[in-house]
Amino acid sequence: MISAGRGTRLVRSLEKRGFVIIHEVNLGGRGGSVKFLELTEKGYAAIGIQPKPTIGRGASFEHGFWQHYISEELKLIDGARSIIEGKLNEKSIDILLLIGNVKMAIEIAMTDAHEKENIEKDLNGGATKIIIGCKDKQILEGVKKIIETLDGNISKKITVCLVQKVVSEVKNYLEHRRNDG
């Protein structure tokens, strides 16, 4: 067993030598960020195995992390089928959730730069509901401003929340649908 201090020094040494990249992801709640290590090509070569493909579709580590985390949580919902980079009418969606007659598009927003295009793409693809999970409160506010510019009927199909709340928002939506008949 090694001490926390020695472990930190070892990880920093691996990072300095180019074997790993350290990613910090805020999981919400108390305690701040969690650190994840990603092997670099040099790191894979040092241990003699082939590099793994990146998670997501060329997106950041954090974006891919949330895609995988949320998708796995959604698979626990009875009857749900969760697909990372799923397609609706050839339109790619960060996470496509199919459950009953619901075709839910879940977008992970690391910035608000392309969210209007994502919303239009998801609606044109046939999504019945869109949930946008935002990295932080600043991005959440930016996405809300974008949604305010949309037609009222469209904005009713969209829920915006922090990325840590996506799974609970999906469950709330499904519960309301079930209760409304």
PDB file of C-alpha atoms in Angstrom:
ATOM      1  CA  MET A   1       0.000   0.000   0.000  1.00  0.00           C
ATOM      2  CA  ILE A   2       1.220   3.528  -0.751  1.00  0.00           C
ATOM      3  CA  SER A   3       0.283   6.813   0.848  1.00  0.00           C
ATOM      4  CA  ALA A   4      -1.955   9.345  -0.913  1.00  0.00           C
ATOM      5  CA  GLY A   5       0.966  11.752  -1.187  1.00  0.00           C
ATOM      6  CA  ARG A   6       3.201   9.170  -2.834  1.00  0.00           C
ATOM      7  CA  GLY A   7       0.377   8.164  -5.185  1.00  0.00           C
ATOM      8  CA  THR A   8      -0.072  11.791  -6.232  1.00  0.00           C
ATOM      9  CA  ARG A   9       3.668  12.139  -6.882  1.00  0.00           C
ATOM     10  CA  LEU A  10       3.666   8.939  -8.984  1.00  0.00           C
ATOM     11  CA  VAL A  11       0.730  10.139 -11.082  1.00  0.00           C
ATOM     12  CA  ARG A  12       2.341  13.549 -11.621  1.00  0.00           C
ATOM     13  CA  SER A  13       5.557  11.812 -12.670  1.00  0.00           C
ATOM     14  CA  LEU A  14       3.659   9.699 -15.217  1.00  0.00           C
ATOM     15  CA  GLU A  15       1.989  12.862 -16.516  1.00  0.00           C
ATOM     16  CA  LYS A  16       5.308  14.744 -16.817  1.00  0.00           C
ATOM     17  CA  ARG A  17       6.807  11.836 -18.736  1.00  0.00           C
ATOM     18  CA  GLY A  18       3.885  11.838 -21.168  1.00  0.00           C
ATOM     19  CA  PHE A  19       2.427   8.443 -20.193  1.00  0.00           C
ATOM     20  CA  VAL A  20      -0.963   9.740 -18.965  1.00  0.00           C
ATOM     21  CA  ILE A  21      -3.271  12.708 -19.206  1.00  0.00           C
ATOM     22  CA  ILE A  22      -5.151  13.705 -16.064  1.00  0.00           C
ATOM     23  CA  HIS A  23      -8.786  14.713 -16.528  1.00  0.00           C
ATOM     24  CA  GLU A  24     -10.840  16.334 -13.775  1.00  0.00           C
ATOM     25  CA  VAL A  25     -14.601  15.838 -13.970  1.00  0.00           C
ATOM     26  CA  ASN A  26     -17.042  17.536 -11.616  1.00  0.00           C
ATOM     27  CA  LEU A  27     -19.587  14.899 -10.619  1.00  0.00           C
ATOM     28  CA  GLY A  28     -21.654  17.428  -8.682  1.00  0.00           C
ATOM     29  CA  GLY A  29     -22.438  17.341  -5.011  1.00  0.00           C
ATOM     30  CA  ARG A  30     -19.861  17.628  -2.291  1.00  0.00           C
ATOM     31  CA  GLY A  31     -16.221  16.848  -2.772  1.00  0.00           C
ATOM     32  CA  GLY A  32     -15.463  18.671  -5.999  1.00  0.00           C
ATOM     33  CA  SER A  33     -13.863  17.002  -8.988  1.00  0.00           C
ATOM     34  CA  VAL A  34     -12.747  13.434  -9.544  1.00  0.00           C
ATOM     35  CA  LYS A  35      -9.516  12.766 -11.421  1.00  0.00           C
ATOM     36  CA  PHE A  36      -9.380  10.202 -14.215  1.00  0.00           C
ATOM     37  CA  LEU A  37      -6.216   9.024 -15.917  1.00  0.00           C
ATOM     38  CA  GLU A  38      -6.104   8.451 -19.658  1.00  0.00           C
ATOM     39  CA  LEU A  39      -3.175   6.598 -21.170  1.00  0.00           C
ATOM     40  CA  THR A  40      -1.390   8.366 -24.017  1.00  0.00           C
ATOM     41  CA  GLU A  41       0.035   6.523 -27.035  1.00  0.00           C
ATOM     42  CA  LYS A  42       3.371   6.555 -25.206  1.00  0.00           C
ATOM     43  CA  GLY A  43       1.673   5.026 -22.139  1.00  0.00           C
ATOM     44  CA  TYR A  44       0.084   2.251 -24.189  1.00  0.00           C
ATOM     45  CA  ALA A  45       3.445   1.523 -25.863  1.00  0.00           C
ATOM     46  CA  ALA A  46       5.180   1.354 -22.462  1.00  0.00           C
ATOM     47  CA  ILE A  47       2.841  -1.398 -21.272  1.00  0.00           C
ATOM     48  CA  GLY A  48       2.792  -3.154 -24.643  1.00  0.00           C
ATOM     49  CA  ILE A  49      -0.873  -2.976 -25.627  1.00  0.00           C
ATOM     50  CA  GLN A  50      -2.763  -1.341 -28.477  1.00  0.00           C
ATOM     51  CA  PRO A  51      -4.405   2.045 -27.784  1.00  0.00           C
ATOM     52  CA  LYS A  52      -8.132   1.957 -27.114  1.00  0.00           C
ATOM     53  CA  PRO A  53     -10.374   4.032 -29.376  1.00  0.00           C
ATOM     54  CA  THR A  54     -11.451   7.354 -27.927  1.00  0.00           C
ATOM     55  CA  ILE A  55     -14.826   7.596 -26.257  1.00  0.00           C
ATOM     56  CA  GLY A  56     -17.456   9.612 -28.073  1.00  0.00           C
ATOM     57  CA  ARG A  57     -17.019  10.933 -31.594  1.00  0.00           C
ATOM     58  CA  GLY A  58     -13.864  13.025 -31.381  1.00  0.00           C
ATOM     59  CA  ALA A  59     -15.260  14.917 -28.412  1.00  0.00           C
ATOM     60  CA  SER A  60     -13.422  15.763 -25.209  1.00  0.00           C
ATOM     61  CA  PHE A  61     -12.740  13.175 -22.536  1.00  0.00           C
ATOM     62  CA  GLU A  62     -15.320  14.802 -20.250  1.00  0.00           C
ATOM     63  CA  HIS A  63     -17.990  14.761 -22.974  1.00  0.00           C
ATOM     64  CA  GLY A  64     -17.339  11.081 -23.640  1.00  0.00           C
ATOM     65  CA  PHE A  65     -17.314  10.327 -19.914  1.00  0.00           C
ATOM     66  CA  TRP A  66     -20.783  11.817 -19.494  1.00  0.00           C
ATOM     67  CA  GLN A  67     -22.099  10.020 -22.574  1.00  0.00           C
ATOM     68  CA  HIS A  68     -21.010   6.663 -21.164  1.00  0.00           C
ATOM     69  CA  TYR A  69     -22.019   7.368 -17.573  1.00  0.00           C
ATOM     70  CA  ILE A  70     -25.502   8.612 -18.467  1.00  0.00           C
ATOM     71  CA  SER A  71     -26.065   5.873 -21.039  1.00  0.00           C
ATOM     72  CA  GLU A  72     -25.229   3.140 -18.512  1.00  0.00           C
ATOM     73  CA  GLU A  73     -27.555   4.685 -15.910  1.00  0.00           C
ATOM     74  CA  LEU A  74     -30.390   4.916 -18.447  1.00  0.00           C
ATOM     75  CA  LYS A  75     -30.011   1.234 -19.345  1.00  0.00           C
ATOM     76  CA  LEU A  76     -31.219   0.479 -15.807  1.00  0.00           C
ATOM     77  CA  ILE A  77     -34.669   1.906 -16.656  1.00  0.00           C
ATOM     78  CA  ASP A  78     -37.055  -0.940 -17.432  1.00  0.00           C
ATOM     79  CA  GLY A  79     -37.625  -1.228 -21.188  1.00  0.00           C
ATOM     80  CA  ALA A  80     -35.082   1.467 -22.076  1.00  0.00           C
ATOM     81  CA  ARG A  81     -32.575   1.214 -24.894  1.00  0.00           C
ATOM     82  CA  SER A  82     -29.771   3.769 -24.641  1.00  0.00           C
ATOM     83  CA  ILE A  83     -27.453   4.301 -27.630  1.00  0.00           C
ATOM     84  CA  ILE A  84     -24.350   6.499 -27.632  1.00  0.00           C
ATOM     85  CA  GLU A  85     -24.136   8.424 -30.916  1.00  0.00           C
ATOM     86  CA  GLY A  86     -27.508   6.951 -31.835  1.00  0.00           C
ATOM     87  CA  LYS A  87     -29.173   7.976 -35.069  1.00  0.00           C
ATOM     88  CA  LEU A  88     -32.679   9.229 -35.815  1.00  0.00           C
ATOM     89  CA  ASN A  89     -33.254   9.622 -39.561  1.00  0.00           C
ATOM     90  CA  GLU A  90     -29.466   9.621 -40.089  1.00  0.00           C
ATOM     91  CA  LYS A  91     -29.019  12.444 -37.538  1.00  0.00           C
ATOM     92  CA  SER A  92     -26.439  11.615 -34.863  1.00  0.00           C
ATOM     93  CA  ILE A  93     -27.388  12.284 -31.238  1.00  0.00           C
ATOM     94  CA  ASP A  94     -25.049  12.207 -28.213  1.00  0.00           C
ATOM     95  CA  ILE A  95     -27.358   9.700 -26.497  1.00  0.00           C
ATOM     96  CA  LEU A  96     -30.532   8.326 -28.032  1.00  0.00           C
ATOM     97  CA  LEU A  97     -32.991   6.854 -25.543  1.00  0.00           C
ATOM     98  CA  LEU A  98     -35.740   4.652 -26.921  1.00  0.00           C
ATOM     99  CA  ILE A  99     -38.476   3.603 -24.526  1.00  0.00           C
ATOM    100  CA  GLY A 100     -41.970   2.745 -25.711  1.00  0.00           C
ATOM    101  CA  ASN A 101     -42.960   5.374 -28.264  1.00  0.00           C
ATOM    102  CA  VAL A 102     -40.525   7.948 -26.800  1.00  0.00           C
ATOM    103  CA  LYS A 103     -37.519   8.890 -28.920  1.00  0.00           C
ATOM    104  CA  MET A 104     -35.491  11.041 -26.562  1.00  0.00           C
ATOM    105  CA  ALA A 105     -32.400  12.954 -27.681  1.00  0.00           C
ATOM    106  CA  ILE A 106     -29.927  13.687 -24.919  1.00  0.00           C
ATOM    107  CA  GLU A 107     -27.254  16.240 -25.757  1.00  0.00           C
ATOM    108  CA  ILE A 108     -24.202  16.888 -23.600  1.00  0.00           C
ATOM    109  CA  ALA A 109     -23.251  20.586 -23.765  1.00  0.00           C
ATOM    110  CA  MET A 110     -19.643  21.378 -22.925  1.00  0.00           C
ATOM    111  CA  THR A 111     -20.273  24.818 -24.514  1.00  0.00           C
ATOM    112  CA  ASP A 112     -23.435  26.496 -25.791  1.00  0.00           C
ATOM    113  CA  ALA A 113     -21.876  27.130 -29.215  1.00  0.00           C
ATOM    114  CA  HIS A 114     -23.797  24.506 -31.223  1.00  0.00           C
ATOM    115  CA  GLU A 115     -26.886  23.816 -29.152  1.00  0.00           C
ATOM    116  CA  LYS A 116     -29.334  25.581 -31.476  1.00  0.00           C
ATOM    117  CA  GLU A 117     -28.085  23.399 -34.340  1.00  0.00           C
ATOM    118  CA  ASN A 118     -28.306  20.311 -32.111  1.00  0.00           C
ATOM    119  CA  ILE A 119     -31.907  21.128 -31.201  1.00  0.00           C
ATOM    120  CA  GLU A 120     -32.885  21.619 -34.845  1.00  0.00           C
ATOM    121  CA  LYS A 121     -31.067  18.412 -35.852  1.00  0.00           C
ATOM    122  CA  ASP A 122     -32.779  16.416 -33.087  1.00  0.00           C
ATOM    123  CA  LEU A 123     -36.240  17.744 -33.963  1.00  0.00           C
ATOM    124  CA  ASN A 124     -35.679  17.158 -37.690  1.00  0.00           C
ATOM    125  CA  GLY A 125     -34.529  13.649 -36.811  1.00  0.00           C
ATOM    126  CA  GLY A 126     -37.842  12.928 -35.085  1.00  0.00           C
ATOM    127  CA  ALA A 127     -37.004  13.301 -31.392  1.00  0.00           C
ATOM    128  CA  THR A 128     -40.127  13.519 -29.233  1.00  0.00           C
ATOM    129  CA  LYS A 129     -38.173  14.976 -26.283  1.00  0.00           C
ATOM    130  CA  ILE A 130     -34.780  16.681 -25.936  1.00  0.00           C
ATOM    131  CA  ILE A 131     -32.776  16.928 -22.743  1.00  0.00           C
ATOM    132  CA  ILE A 132     -29.654  19.066 -22.766  1.00  0.00           C
ATOM    133  CA  GLY A 133     -27.206  18.374 -19.950  1.00  0.00           C
ATOM    134  CA  CYS A 134     -24.849  21.314 -19.423  1.00  0.00           C
ATOM    135  CA  LYS A 135     -21.320  21.146 -18.028  1.00  0.00           C
ATOM    136  CA  ASP A 136     -21.845  24.070 -15.659  1.00  0.00           C
ATOM    137  CA  LYS A 137     -24.246  26.859 -14.699  1.00  0.00           C
ATOM    138  CA  GLN A 138     -22.757  29.367 -17.151  1.00  0.00           C
ATOM    139  CA  ILE A 139     -23.395  27.043 -20.099  1.00  0.00           C
ATOM    140  CA  LEU A 140     -26.847  26.210 -18.720  1.00  0.00           C
ATOM    141  CA  GLU A 141     -27.751  29.917 -18.740  1.00  0.00           C
ATOM    142  CA  GLY A 142     -26.428  30.286 -22.298  1.00  0.00           C
ATOM    143  CA  VAL A 143     -28.519  27.322 -23.505  1.00  0.00           C
ATOM    144  CA  LYS A 144     -31.619  28.702 -21.752  1.00  0.00           C
ATOM    145  CA  LYS A 145     -31.159  31.986 -23.640  1.00  0.00           C
ATOM    146  CA  ILE A 146     -31.003  30.055 -26.916  1.00  0.00           C
ATOM    147  CA  ILE A 147     -34.200  28.193 -26.064  1.00  0.00           C
ATOM    148  CA  GLU A 148     -35.972  31.477 -25.258  1.00  0.00           C
ATOM    149  CA  THR A 149     -35.530  32.454 -28.919  1.00  0.00           C
ATOM    150  CA  LEU A 150     -37.352  29.334 -30.149  1.00  0.00           C
ATOM    151  CA  ASP A 151     -41.033  28.884 -30.879  1.00  0.00           C
ATOM    152  CA  GLY A 152     -43.035  28.096 -27.713  1.00  0.00           C
ATOM    153  CA  ASN A 153     -44.168  24.691 -28.980  1.00  0.00           C
ATOM    154  CA  ILE A 154     -40.584  23.674 -29.647  1.00  0.00           C
ATOM    155  CA  SER A 155     -39.299  24.900 -26.293  1.00  0.00           C
ATOM    156  CA  LYS A 156     -41.894  22.722 -24.512  1.00  0.00           C
ATOM    157  CA  LYS A 157     -40.118  19.648 -25.882  1.00  0.00           C
ATOM    158  CA  ILE A 158     -36.787  20.698 -24.332  1.00  0.00           C
ATOM    159  CA  THR A 159     -35.458  20.338 -20.805  1.00  0.00           C
ATOM    160  CA  VAL A 160     -32.168  21.957 -19.817  1.00  0.00           C
ATOM    161  CA  CYS A 161     -30.282  20.926 -16.685  1.00  0.00           C
ATOM    162  CA  LEU A 162     -26.805  20.365 -15.358  1.00  0.00           C
ATOM    163  CA  VAL A 163     -25.264  17.208 -16.807  1.00  0.00           C
ATOM    164  CA  GLN A 164     -25.290  15.614 -13.333  1.00  0.00           C
ATOM    165  CA  LYS A 165     -29.118  15.855 -13.316  1.00  0.00           C
ATOM    166  CA  VAL A 166     -29.853  14.310 -16.730  1.00  0.00           C
ATOM    167  CA  VAL A 167     -30.811  10.858 -15.424  1.00  0.00           C
ATOM    168  CA  SER A 168     -33.212  12.272 -12.822  1.00  0.00           C
ATOM    169  CA  GLU A 169     -34.778  14.568 -15.465  1.00  0.00           C
ATOM    170  CA  VAL A 170     -35.304  11.570 -17.770  1.00  0.00           C
ATOM    171  CA  LYS A 171     -36.952   9.631 -14.929  1.00  0.00           C
ATOM    172  CA  ASN A 172     -39.154  12.632 -14.035  1.00  0.00           C
ATOM    173  CA  TYR A 173     -40.270  13.001 -17.649  1.00  0.00           C
ATOM    174  CA  LEU A 174     -41.100   9.303 -17.973  1.00  0.00           C
ATOM    175  CA  GLU A 175     -42.990   9.335 -14.653  1.00  0.00           C
ATOM    176  CA  HIS A 176     -45.089  12.332 -15.755  1.00  0.00           C
ATOM    177  CA  ARG A 177     -45.888  10.612 -19.076  1.00  0.00           C
ATOM    178  CA  ARG A 178     -46.939   7.472 -17.217  1.00  0.00           C
ATOM    179  CA  ASN A 179     -49.155   9.456 -14.827  1.00  0.00           C
ATOM    180  CA  ASP A 180     -50.739  11.494 -17.634  1.00  0.00           C
ATOM    181  CA  GLY A 181     -51.913   8.339 -19.346  1.00  0.00           C
TER     182      GLY A 181
END
